CSV table of C-alpha atoms and ligand atoms in Angstrom, one decimal:
chain,number,residue,atom,x,y,z
A,1423,UNK,CA,-38.4,31.2,-19.3
A,1424,UNK,CA,-36.7,27.8,-21.2
A,1425,UNK,CA,-33.5,30.1,-21.4
A,1426,UNK,CA,-33.4,30.9,-18.1
A,1427,UNK,CA,-33.8,28.2,-16.6
A,1428,UNK,CA,-30.9,26.3,-18.8
A,1429,UNK,CA,-28.1,28.6,-17.9
A,1430,UNK,CA,-28.8,28.7,-14.1
A,1431,UNK,CA,-28.3,24.5,-14.3
A,1432,UNK,CA,-25.1,25.1,-16.4
A,1433,UNK,CA,-24.1,27.6,-13.8
A,1434,UNK,CA,-24.7,25.1,-10.4
A,1435,UNK,CA,-23.1,22.3,-12.5
A,1436,UNK,CA,-19.9,24.2,-13.8
A,1437,UNK,CA,-20.1,25.9,-9.6
A,1438,UNK,CA,-20.2,22.3,-8.7
A,1439,UNK,CA,-17.6,20.3,-10.6
A,1440,UNK,CA,-15.1,23.8,-9.9
A,1441,UNK,CA,-16.4,23.0,-6.4
A,1442,UNK,CA,-15.3,19.1,-6.7
A,1443,UNK,CA,-12.4,20.0,-8.6
A,1444,UNK,CA,-11.2,21.8,-5.7
A,1445,UNK,CA,-12.4,19.2,-3.4
A,1446,UNK,CA,-10.2,16.3,-5.6
A,1447,UNK,CA,-7.3,19.1,-5.1
A,1448,UNK,CA,-6.8,19.5,-1.2
A,1449,UNK,CA,-7.4,16.1,-1.4
A,1450,UNK,CA,-4.6,15.5,-3.5
A,1451,UNK,CA,-3.0,17.9,-1.1
A,1452,UNK,CA,-1.7,19.6,-4.6
A,1453,UNK,CA,-0.3,22.4,-3.3
A,1454,UNK,CA,1.6,20.7,-0.6
A,1455,UNK,CA,5.6,22.0,-0.9
A,1456,UNK,CA,7.5,20.0,1.4
A,1457,UNK,CA,10.4,20.8,3.8
A,1458,UNK,CA,12.9,18.0,3.8
A,1459,UNK,CA,14.0,16.0,6.5
A,1460,UNK,CA,17.2,14.2,6.2
A,1461,UNK,CA,18.6,11.3,7.7
A,1462,UNK,CA,22.0,11.0,7.4
A,1463,UNK,CA,23.2,7.2,6.9
A,1464,UNK,CA,21.4,6.0,4.0
A,1465,UNK,CA,22.4,4.4,0.5
A,1466,UNK,CA,20.0,3.4,-2.5
A,1467,UNK,CA,19.8,-0.2,-3.3
A,1468,UNK,CA,21.5,-1.7,-6.3
A,1469,UNK,CA,19.5,-3.5,-8.9
A,1470,UNK,CA,15.6,-1.4,-7.5
A,1471,UNK,CA,15.2,0.7,-10.5
A,1472,UNK,CA,11.5,-0.3,-11.2
A,1473,UNK,CA,9.6,-0.1,-7.5
A,1474,UNK,CA,9.4,-1.6,-4.6
A,1475,UNK,CA,6.3,-1.3,-3.7
A,1476,UNK,CA,5.5,-3.3,-0.7
A,1477,UNK,CA,7.9,-4.3,1.6
A,1478,UNK,CA,7.4,-7.2,4.5
A,1479,UNK,CA,9.8,-8.2,7.3
A,1480,UNK,CA,9.8,-11.2,9.2
A,1481,UNK,CA,10.8,-11.2,12.5
A,1482,UNK,CA,14.7,-12.7,11.9
A,1483,UNK,CA,15.6,-9.9,9.3
A,1484,UNK,CA,14.5,-11.6,5.7
A,1485,UNK,CA,12.9,-8.6,3.9
A,1486,UNK,CA,10.6,-9.0,0.9
A,1487,UNK,CA,9.9,-6.1,-1.3
A,1488,UNK,CA,7.8,-6.4,-4.0
A,1489,UNK,CA,8.4,-4.7,-7.2
A,1490,UNK,CA,7.3,-3.6,-10.9
A,1491,UNK,CA,4.0,-2.7,-10.0
A,1492,UNK,CA,2.9,-1.4,-12.9
A,1493,UNK,CA,-1.5,0.4,-11.4
A,1494,UNK,CA,-4.6,2.6,-13.9
A,1495,UNK,CA,-2.7,6.0,-14.5
A,1496,UNK,CA,0.7,5.6,-12.5
A,1497,UNK,CA,4.7,5.9,-14.0
A,1498,UNK,CA,6.1,2.6,-15.3
A,1499,UNK,CA,10.1,2.8,-15.6
A,1500,UNK,CA,9.7,-0.7,-17.6
A,1501,UNK,CA,6.3,-1.0,-18.5
A,1502,UNK,CA,6.7,-4.3,-19.9
A,1503,UNK,CA,8.8,-6.4,-17.6
A,1504,UNK,CA,7.1,-8.4,-15.8
A,1505,UNK,CA,7.3,-7.8,-11.8
A,1506,UNK,CA,9.0,-9.9,-9.4
A,1507,UNK,CA,9.7,-10.1,-5.5
A,1508,UNK,CA,12.8,-9.2,-4.4
A,1509,UNK,CA,14.7,-10.6,-0.6
A,1510,UNK,CA,17.2,-9.0,1.6
A,1511,UNK,CA,18.7,-10.3,5.0
A,1512,UNK,CA,19.2,-7.9,7.1
A,1513,UNK,CA,21.5,-9.0,9.5
A,1514,UNK,CA,24.0,-9.0,6.6
A,1515,UNK,CA,26.2,-5.8,6.9
A,1516,UNK,CA,25.6,-4.9,3.8
A,1517,UNK,CA,22.1,-6.6,2.7
A,1518,UNK,CA,21.7,-7.2,-1.2
A,1519,UNK,CA,18.3,-7.3,-2.7
A,1520,UNK,CA,18.1,-10.8,-4.6
A,1521,UNK,CA,15.2,-12.3,-6.5
A,1522,UNK,CA,13.6,-14.7,-6.1
A,1523,UNK,CA,13.0,-17.9,-7.6
A,1524,UNK,CA,9.7,-18.3,-8.9
A,1525,UNK,CA,8.4,-22.7,-8.6
A,1526,UNK,CA,7.2,-23.9,-12.1
A,1527,UNK,CA,3.6,-23.7,-12.9
A,1528,UNK,CA,3.2,-20.3,-12.6
A,1529,UNK,CA,2.8,-17.4,-14.9
A,1530,UNK,CA,5.2,-14.9,-14.3
A,1531,UNK,CA,5.6,-13.2,-17.3
A,1532,UNK,CA,1.7,-11.1,-16.8
A,1533,UNK,CA,3.5,-11.1,-13.1
A,1534,UNK,CA,2.3,-7.9,-11.6
A,1535,UNK,CA,2.9,-7.8,-7.2
A,1536,UNK,CA,1.4,-4.9,-5.5
A,1537,UNK,CA,0.7,-5.6,-1.6
A,1538,UNK,CA,2.0,-9.0,-0.2
A,1539,UNK,CA,1.6,-9.8,3.5
A,1540,UNK,CA,4.1,-12.6,5.5
A,1541,UNK,CA,2.6,-15.2,7.7
A,1542,UNK,CA,4.9,-17.9,9.6
A,1543,UNK,CA,2.7,-20.4,10.5
A,1544,UNK,CA,3.1,-23.2,13.9
A,1545,UNK,CA,5.6,-25.3,12.3
A,1546,UNK,CA,7.3,-22.0,11.2
A,1547,UNK,CA,6.4,-22.9,7.4
A,1548,UNK,CA,6.7,-19.5,5.7
A,1549,UNK,CA,3.7,-18.2,3.8
A,1550,UNK,CA,3.6,-15.0,1.2
A,1551,UNK,CA,0.8,-13.4,0.2
A,1552,UNK,CA,1.2,-11.4,-2.3
A,1553,UNK,CA,-2.1,-8.7,-4.4
A,1554,UNK,CA,-1.0,-9.9,-7.9
A,1555,UNK,CA,-3.2,-7.8,-11.1
A,1556,UNK,CA,-2.5,-9.8,-14.1
A,1557,UNK,CA,-3.9,-7.7,-17.3
A,1558,UNK,CA,-5.1,-5.1,-14.5
A,1559,UNK,CA,-7.2,-7.6,-13.1
A,1560,UNK,CA,-6.8,-8.5,-8.9
A,1561,UNK,CA,-6.1,-11.9,-8.0
A,1562,UNK,CA,-4.4,-12.6,-5.0
A,1563,UNK,CA,-1.5,-15.3,-4.7
A,1564,UNK,CA,-0.2,-17.9,-2.2
A,1565,UNK,CA,3.2,-18.4,-1.9
A,1566,UNK,CA,5.5,-20.7,0.5
A,1567,UNK,CA,8.9,-19.3,1.1
A,1568,UNK,CA,11.9,-22.1,0.9
A,1569,UNK,CA,14.9,-20.6,2.7
A,1570,UNK,CA,17.3,-23.4,1.7
A,1571,UNK,CA,16.9,-22.3,-2.1
A,1572,UNK,CA,15.8,-18.6,-2.1
A,1573,UNK,CA,12.3,-19.8,-3.6
A,1574,UNK,CA,9.0,-19.6,-3.5
A,1575,UNK,CA,6.6,-21.8,-4.2
A,1576,UNK,CA,3.6,-21.1,-5.9
A,1577,UNK,CA,0.6,-22.2,-3.7
A,1578,UNK,CA,-3.1,-21.0,-5.2
A,1579,UNK,CA,-4.3,-18.0,-6.9
A,1580,UNK,CA,-7.3,-16.3,-5.0
A,1581,UNK,CA,-10.1,-15.0,-7.5
A,1582,UNK,CA,-13.2,-13.7,-6.0
A,1583,UNK,CA,-16.2,-10.8,-6.7
A,1584,UNK,CA,-15.6,-9.8,-3.8
A,1585,UNK,CA,-11.9,-9.5,-4.6
A,1586,UNK,CA,-12.4,-6.8,-7.0
A,1587,UNK,CA,-9.5,-4.2,-6.9
A,1588,UNK,CA,-7.6,-5.1,-4.1
A,1589,UNK,CA,-4.6,-3.3,-3.1
A,1590,UNK,CA,-3.5,-4.6,-0.3
A,1591,UNK,CA,-3.5,-7.6,1.8
A,1592,UNK,CA,-2.9,-8.9,6.2
A,1593,UNK,CA,-2.7,-12.8,6.0
A,1594,UNK,CA,-4.0,-14.0,9.0
A,1595,UNK,CA,-3.5,-17.8,8.9
A,1596,UNK,CA,-2.0,-20.1,5.8
A,1597,UNK,CA,-5.3,-19.1,4.2
A,1598,UNK,CA,-7.3,-16.5,5.0
A,1599,UNK,CA,-6.1,-12.6,5.1
A,1600,UNK,CA,-8.3,-9.0,5.0
A,1601,UNK,CA,-7.5,-7.0,1.7
A,1602,UNK,CA,-8.7,-3.7,1.5
A,1603,UNK,CA,-10.5,-2.6,-2.1
A,1604,UNK,CA,-9.0,0.1,-3.3
A,1605,UNK,CA,-11.6,1.7,-5.3
A,1606,UNK,CA,-15.0,0.3,-7.2
A,1607,UNK,CA,-14.5,0.6,-11.0
A,1608,UNK,CA,-11.6,-0.5,-13.5
A,1609,UNK,CA,-12.0,1.2,-16.8
A,1610,UNK,CA,-9.8,4.7,-16.0
A,1611,UNK,CA,-12.6,7.5,-16.8
A,1612,UNK,CA,-14.9,6.0,-14.0
A,1613,UNK,CA,-11.5,5.6,-11.8
A,1614,UNK,CA,-11.1,9.5,-12.8
A,1615,UNK,CA,-15.0,9.7,-11.4
A,1616,UNK,CA,-14.5,7.9,-8.7
A,1617,UNK,CA,-11.8,9.9,-7.4
A,1618,UNK,CA,-13.1,13.4,-8.6
A,1619,UNK,CA,-17.2,12.6,-7.3
A,1620,UNK,CA,-15.4,11.0,-3.5
A,1621,UNK,CA,-18.2,8.0,-3.9
A,1622,UNK,CA,-16.3,6.3,-0.8
A,1623,UNK,CA,-17.3,3.2,-2.2
A,1624,UNK,CA,-13.7,1.6,-1.4
A,1625,UNK,CA,-13.7,-1.2,1.3
A,1626,UNK,CA,-12.4,-4.1,2.7
A,1627,UNK,CA,-13.2,-7.5,3.0
A,1628,UNK,CA,-12.7,-11.1,5.0
A,1629,UNK,CA,-11.8,-14.1,2.9
A,1630,UNK,CA,-11.6,-17.7,3.9
A,1631,UNK,CA,-12.0,-20.8,1.5
A,1632,UNK,CA,-15.8,-20.6,3.3
A,1633,UNK,CA,-16.8,-17.3,4.3
A,1634,UNK,CA,-16.1,-14.0,2.4
A,1635,UNK,CA,-17.1,-10.8,3.4
A,1636,UNK,CA,-17.6,-6.7,3.7
A,1637,UNK,CA,-16.1,-6.3,6.9
A,1638,UNK,CA,-15.7,-2.6,6.2
A,1639,UNK,CA,-16.6,0.0,3.9
A,1640,UNK,CA,-16.9,3.9,3.0
A,1641,UNK,CA,-13.3,4.9,2.8
A,1642,UNK,CA,-11.9,6.8,-0.8
A,1643,UNK,CA,-9.3,5.3,-1.6
A,1644,UNK,CA,-8.6,2.7,1.3
A,1645,UNK,CA,-4.4,1.3,0.8
A,1646,UNK,CA,-2.5,-0.7,3.0
A,1647,UNK,CA,-3.4,-2.9,6.0
A,1648,UNK,CA,-2.1,-4.7,8.6
A,1649,UNK,CA,-2.9,-6.0,11.8
A,1650,UNK,CA,-1.2,-4.9,15.5
A,1651,UNK,CA,1.4,-7.5,17.3
A,1652,UNK,CA,-1.1,-8.9,19.6
A,1653,UNK,CA,-3.5,-9.8,16.1
A,1654,UNK,CA,-6.2,-7.3,18.7
A,1655,UNK,CA,-6.3,-4.3,15.8
A,1656,UNK,CA,-6.2,-3.5,12.1
A,1657,UNK,CA,-5.2,-0.5,10.5
A,1658,UNK,CA,-6.6,0.6,7.6
A,1659,UNK,CA,-5.0,3.7,5.7
A,1660,UNK,CA,-6.9,6.1,3.9
A,1661,UNK,CA,-5.2,7.1,1.5
A,1662,UNK,CA,-7.6,10.3,0.0
A,1663,UNK,CA,-8.8,10.9,3.2
A,1664,UNK,CA,-5.3,11.3,4.6
A,1665,UNK,CA,-6.1,8.7,7.4
A,1666,UNK,CA,-5.2,6.0,9.7
A,1667,UNK,CA,-8.4,4.1,10.7
A,1668,UNK,CA,-8.0,2.2,14.0
A,1669,UNK,CA,-10.8,-1.1,14.1
A,1670,UNK,CA,-11.6,-3.9,16.8
A,1671,UNK,CA,-11.2,-7.1,15.2
A,1672,UNK,CA,-13.7,-10.3,16.5
A,1673,UNK,CA,-14.0,-13.6,16.5
A,1674,UNK,CA,-16.1,-13.7,13.4
A,1675,UNK,CA,-13.5,-11.7,11.6
A,1676,UNK,CA,-15.9,-8.2,12.1
A,1677,UNK,CA,-13.8,-5.2,12.2
A,1678,UNK,CA,-15.4,-2.3,14.0
A,1679,UNK,CA,-14.1,1.2,14.5
A,1680,UNK,CA,-12.4,2.7,16.8
A,1681,UNK,CA,-10.9,5.4,15.5
A,1682,UNK,CA,-9.6,7.4,12.8
A,1683,UNK,CA,-6.3,9.0,13.6
A,1684,UNK,CA,-6.8,12.2,10.8
A,1685,UNK,CA,-2.2,12.7,8.8
A,1686,UNK,CA,-1.5,15.8,6.1
A,1687,UNK,CA,-0.7,13.8,3.9
A,1688,UNK,CA,-1.6,10.5,1.7
A,1689,UNK,CA,-0.7,6.8,3.5
A,1690,UNK,CA,-0.7,3.9,1.3
A,1691,UNK,CA,1.2,1.3,2.9
A,1692,UNK,CA,1.3,0.5,6.9
A,1693,UNK,CA,3.9,-1.7,8.4
A,1694,UNK,CA,3.8,-2.4,12.2
A,1695,UNK,CA,7.3,-3.3,14.7
A,1696,UNK,CA,6.8,-6.4,16.2
A,1697,UNK,CA,8.9,-4.9,19.7
A,1698,UNK,CA,8.2,-1.3,19.5
A,1699,UNK,CA,4.6,-1.6,18.1
A,1700,UNK,CA,4.6,1.4,16.2
A,1701,UNK,CA,3.2,1.9,12.4
A,1702,UNK,CA,5.5,3.0,9.8
A,1703,UNK,CA,4.1,5.0,7.1
A,1704,UNK,CA,5.2,5.3,3.7
A,1705,UNK,CA,3.3,8.5,2.3
A,1706,UNK,CA,2.8,10.8,-0.9
A,1707,UNK,CA,3.2,14.6,0.3
A,1708,UNK,CA,1.7,15.1,-3.3
A,1709,UNK,CA,-1.2,12.8,-5.0
A,1710,UNK,CA,-1.2,15.1,-8.2
A,1711,UNK,CA,2.9,14.7,-8.9
A,1712,UNK,CA,2.2,11.5,-8.6
A,1713,UNK,CA,-1.1,10.8,-10.9
A,1714,UNK,CA,0.5,13.4,-12.8
A,1715,UNK,CA,4.0,12.4,-13.1
A,1716,UNK,CA,7.3,15.3,-14.4
A,1717,UNK,CA,10.5,14.3,-13.8
A,1718,UNK,CA,11.2,18.1,-14.3
A,1719,UNK,CA,9.3,18.1,-10.7
A,1720,UNK,CA,9.0,14.8,-9.8
A,1721,UNK,CA,6.8,13.4,-6.7
A,1722,UNK,CA,8.5,13.9,-3.0
A,1723,UNK,CA,8.5,10.6,-0.1
A,1724,UNK,CA,7.8,11.1,3.4
A,1725,UNK,CA,7.9,8.6,5.8
A,1726,UNK,CA,6.0,9.0,9.5
A,1727,UNK,CA,5.7,7.0,12.6
A,1728,UNK,CA,3.0,7.0,14.7
A,1729,UNK,CA,3.4,5.5,18.1
A,1730,UNK,CA,1.3,4.8,20.8
A,1731,UNK,CA,-1.9,4.9,18.1
A,1732,UNK,CA,-4.0,3.9,20.7
A,1733,UNK,CA,-3.6,6.0,23.0
A,1734,UNK,CA,-5.6,9.7,23.4
A,1735,UNK,CA,-2.5,11.4,22.3
A,1736,UNK,CA,-0.6,9.2,19.3
A,1737,UNK,CA,3.1,10.9,18.9
A,1738,UNK,CA,4.0,11.5,14.8
A,1739,UNK,CA,7.1,11.9,13.7
A,1740,UNK,CA,7.9,13.0,10.1
A,1741,UNK,CA,11.2,10.4,10.3
A,1742,UNK,CA,12.2,11.2,6.7
A,1743,UNK,CA,11.4,13.2,3.8
A,1744,UNK,CA,12.4,14.3,0.5
A,1745,UNK,CA,11.1,16.4,-2.1
A,1746,UNK,CA,12.4,13.3,-5.6
A,1747,UNK,CA,15.8,14.4,-6.2
A,1748,UNK,CA,16.5,11.0,-5.0
A,1749,UNK,CA,13.0,8.5,-4.2
A,1750,UNK,CA,10.2,9.1,-5.8
A,1751,UNK,CA,7.1,8.3,-4.5
A,1752,UNK,CA,7.1,6.7,-1.3
A,1753,UNK,CA,4.4,4.0,-0.7
A,1754,UNK,CA,6.1,1.6,2.3
A,1755,UNK,CA,8.6,2.0,5.1
A,1756,UNK,CA,9.7,-1.0,7.4
A,1757,UNK,CA,12.3,-1.1,10.3
A,1758,UNK,CA,14.1,-3.9,11.6
A,1759,UNK,CA,16.8,-3.9,14.5
A,1760,UNK,CA,18.1,0.2,13.7
A,1761,UNK,CA,17.8,-0.4,10.7
A,1762,UNK,CA,15.1,1.5,7.5
A,1763,UNK,CA,14.0,0.8,4.0
A,1764,UNK,CA,11.6,2.4,2.0
A,1765,UNK,CA,10.1,1.2,-1.2
A,1766,UNK,CA,8.0,3.3,-3.7
A,1767,UNK,CA,5.6,2.6,-6.1
A,1768,UNK,CA,7.7,2.6,-9.5
A,1769,UNK,CA,11.5,4.1,-8.3
A,1770,UNK,CA,14.0,3.0,-6.4
A,1771,UNK,CA,14.5,1.7,-3.2
A,1772,UNK,CA,16.0,3.4,-0.3
A,1773,UNK,CA,18.4,1.6,2.8
A,1774,UNK,CA,19.1,3.7,5.8
A,1775,UNK,CA,20.8,3.0,9.3
A,1776,UNK,CA,18.6,4.3,11.6
B,2029,NAG,C1,-19.5,-10.5,14.1
B,2029,NAG,O1,-19.0,-10.1,16.5
B,2029,NAG,C2,-19.0,-9.5,17.2
B,2029,NAG,C3,-18.7,-8.7,18.4
B,2029,NAG,O2,-18.9,-9.8,19.0
B,2029,NAG,C4,-21.3,-9.2,16.9
B,2029,NAG,O3,-21.4,-7.4,17.6
B,2029,NAG,C5,-22.1,-9.1,15.1
B,2029,NAG,O4,-23.1,-8.8,16.2
B,2029,NAG,C6,-20.7,-10.3,15.2
B,2029,NAG,N1,-21.5,-10.3,13.3
B,2029,NAG,C7,-22.1,-11.0,12.9
B,2029,NAG,C8,-22.6,-10.9,11.9
B,2029,NAG,O5,-22.6,-12.3,13.3
B,2030,NAG,C1,14.5,19.2,-4.1
B,2030,NAG,O1,16.1,19.3,-2.7
B,2030,NAG,C2,17.5,19.5,-3.5
B,2030,NAG,C3,18.3,19.6,-2.1
B,2030,NAG,O2,18.0,19.4,-1.0
B,2030,NAG,C4,17.7,20.7,-5.0
B,2030,NAG,O3,19.2,20.2,-5.2
B,2030,NAG,C5,16.2,20.3,-5.8
B,2030,NAG,O4,17.1,21.4,-6.6
B,2030,NAG,C6,15.2,20.3,-5.4
B,2030,NAG,N1,14.2,19.6,-6.2
B,2030,NAG,C7,13.3,20.1,-6.3
B,2030,NAG,C8,12.5,19.6,-8.2
B,2030,NAG,O5,12.5,21.2,-5.7
B,2031,NAG,C1,-6.1,18.8,3.3
B,2031,NAG,C2,-5.1,18.4,3.6
B,2031,NAG,O1,-4.4,17.6,4.3
B,2031,NAG,N1,-4.0,19.8,3.6
B,2031,NAG,C3,-2.9,19.4,3.7
B,2031,NAG,C4,-1.3,19.7,3.1
B,2031,NAG,O2,0.1,19.6,3.8
B,2031,NAG,C5,-0.2,21.5,4.3
B,2031,NAG,C6,1.1,21.0,4.6
B,2031,NAG,O3,1.9,21.9,3.6
B,2031,NAG,C7,-1.4,20.7,5.1
B,2031,NAG,O4,-0.8,22.1,6.3
B,2031,NAG,C8,-2.1,20.6,5.0
B,2031,NAG,O5,-2.9,20.8,6.5
């Protein structure tokens, strides 16, 4: 009797694990094959070989790029090289990426930049918020950009228990922001379990010097976050759920969900075009290839443009799709005046004329 019961339990457990595994593979869209969508006028950006994970472009055409991310379980082509912030002037006919100098006193050796966001203050000061993972911890660094000498002055490091596993930020002012925590656990084995069991413990936090609170929860992997040009709506990419959540922002900074847009790809960072209000997503067509890197069969790249997200039928256009022979693991796409920049988690970056 005891033996039978034991066997039955093992059987149920095995069935459960197989079911979870199938579900996880489907979350990663593991069997997805990529149909290429080409863009004719693209070139790789010189000097970017080890990632361009997030990009934010100022209304004047200056593009900030975070490079050199080290993230648990993901590939890095330069694991011992500190990360950096690059700048490109998209008004230049043949723009180059240059490294921004960072003011003394900031620990450059452990710099591991991830999501970034700019904020222009009423006096035209430009603030750059950077998610950082020194020793795989999470902080948000606030810099002031000095255009005269292409440098960043470090203003402060923000740490908080609610900012435990930050992926991306969107700046709301010189000292407050929303941030996504992409996972609950920080140890590899627990992270895998969290994804495997689809716990949905990833969330969004509002931070200001006087108040820090969770404003949205229940995501499988909250990744990119951004805000509409009128600053009324907040967009959150849930990568493992293949969706973008449209949230309404309230005066007390709380968020309520308006709608969820389902996609068939793993959306990473979101960039909003300030002129057209279109949302651009850097996406991972196949999450398994990203997690288990194989140079013979690398992760591909995919860029989506979403128009009229608030309407009953938003238009989703696949602008670019490539199998990884040119660009591996696209994480962001940003536009400025007919030009498109596509960044990647750990690989190169592409500059295209649309
Ligand atoms: C924040 O504002 C919204 C909308 O006005 C309201 O529904 C919600 O209860 C408020 N939350 C708090 C914590 O005051
Ligand atoms: C990717 O596509 C290119 C051409 O588009 C092709 O030559 C190459 O074999 C493909 N690579 C893989 C891994 O499928
Ligand atoms: C779960 C999921 O999003 N699956 C998608 C994987 O990719 C194919 C396209 O190759 C889609 O049709 C599926 O919907």
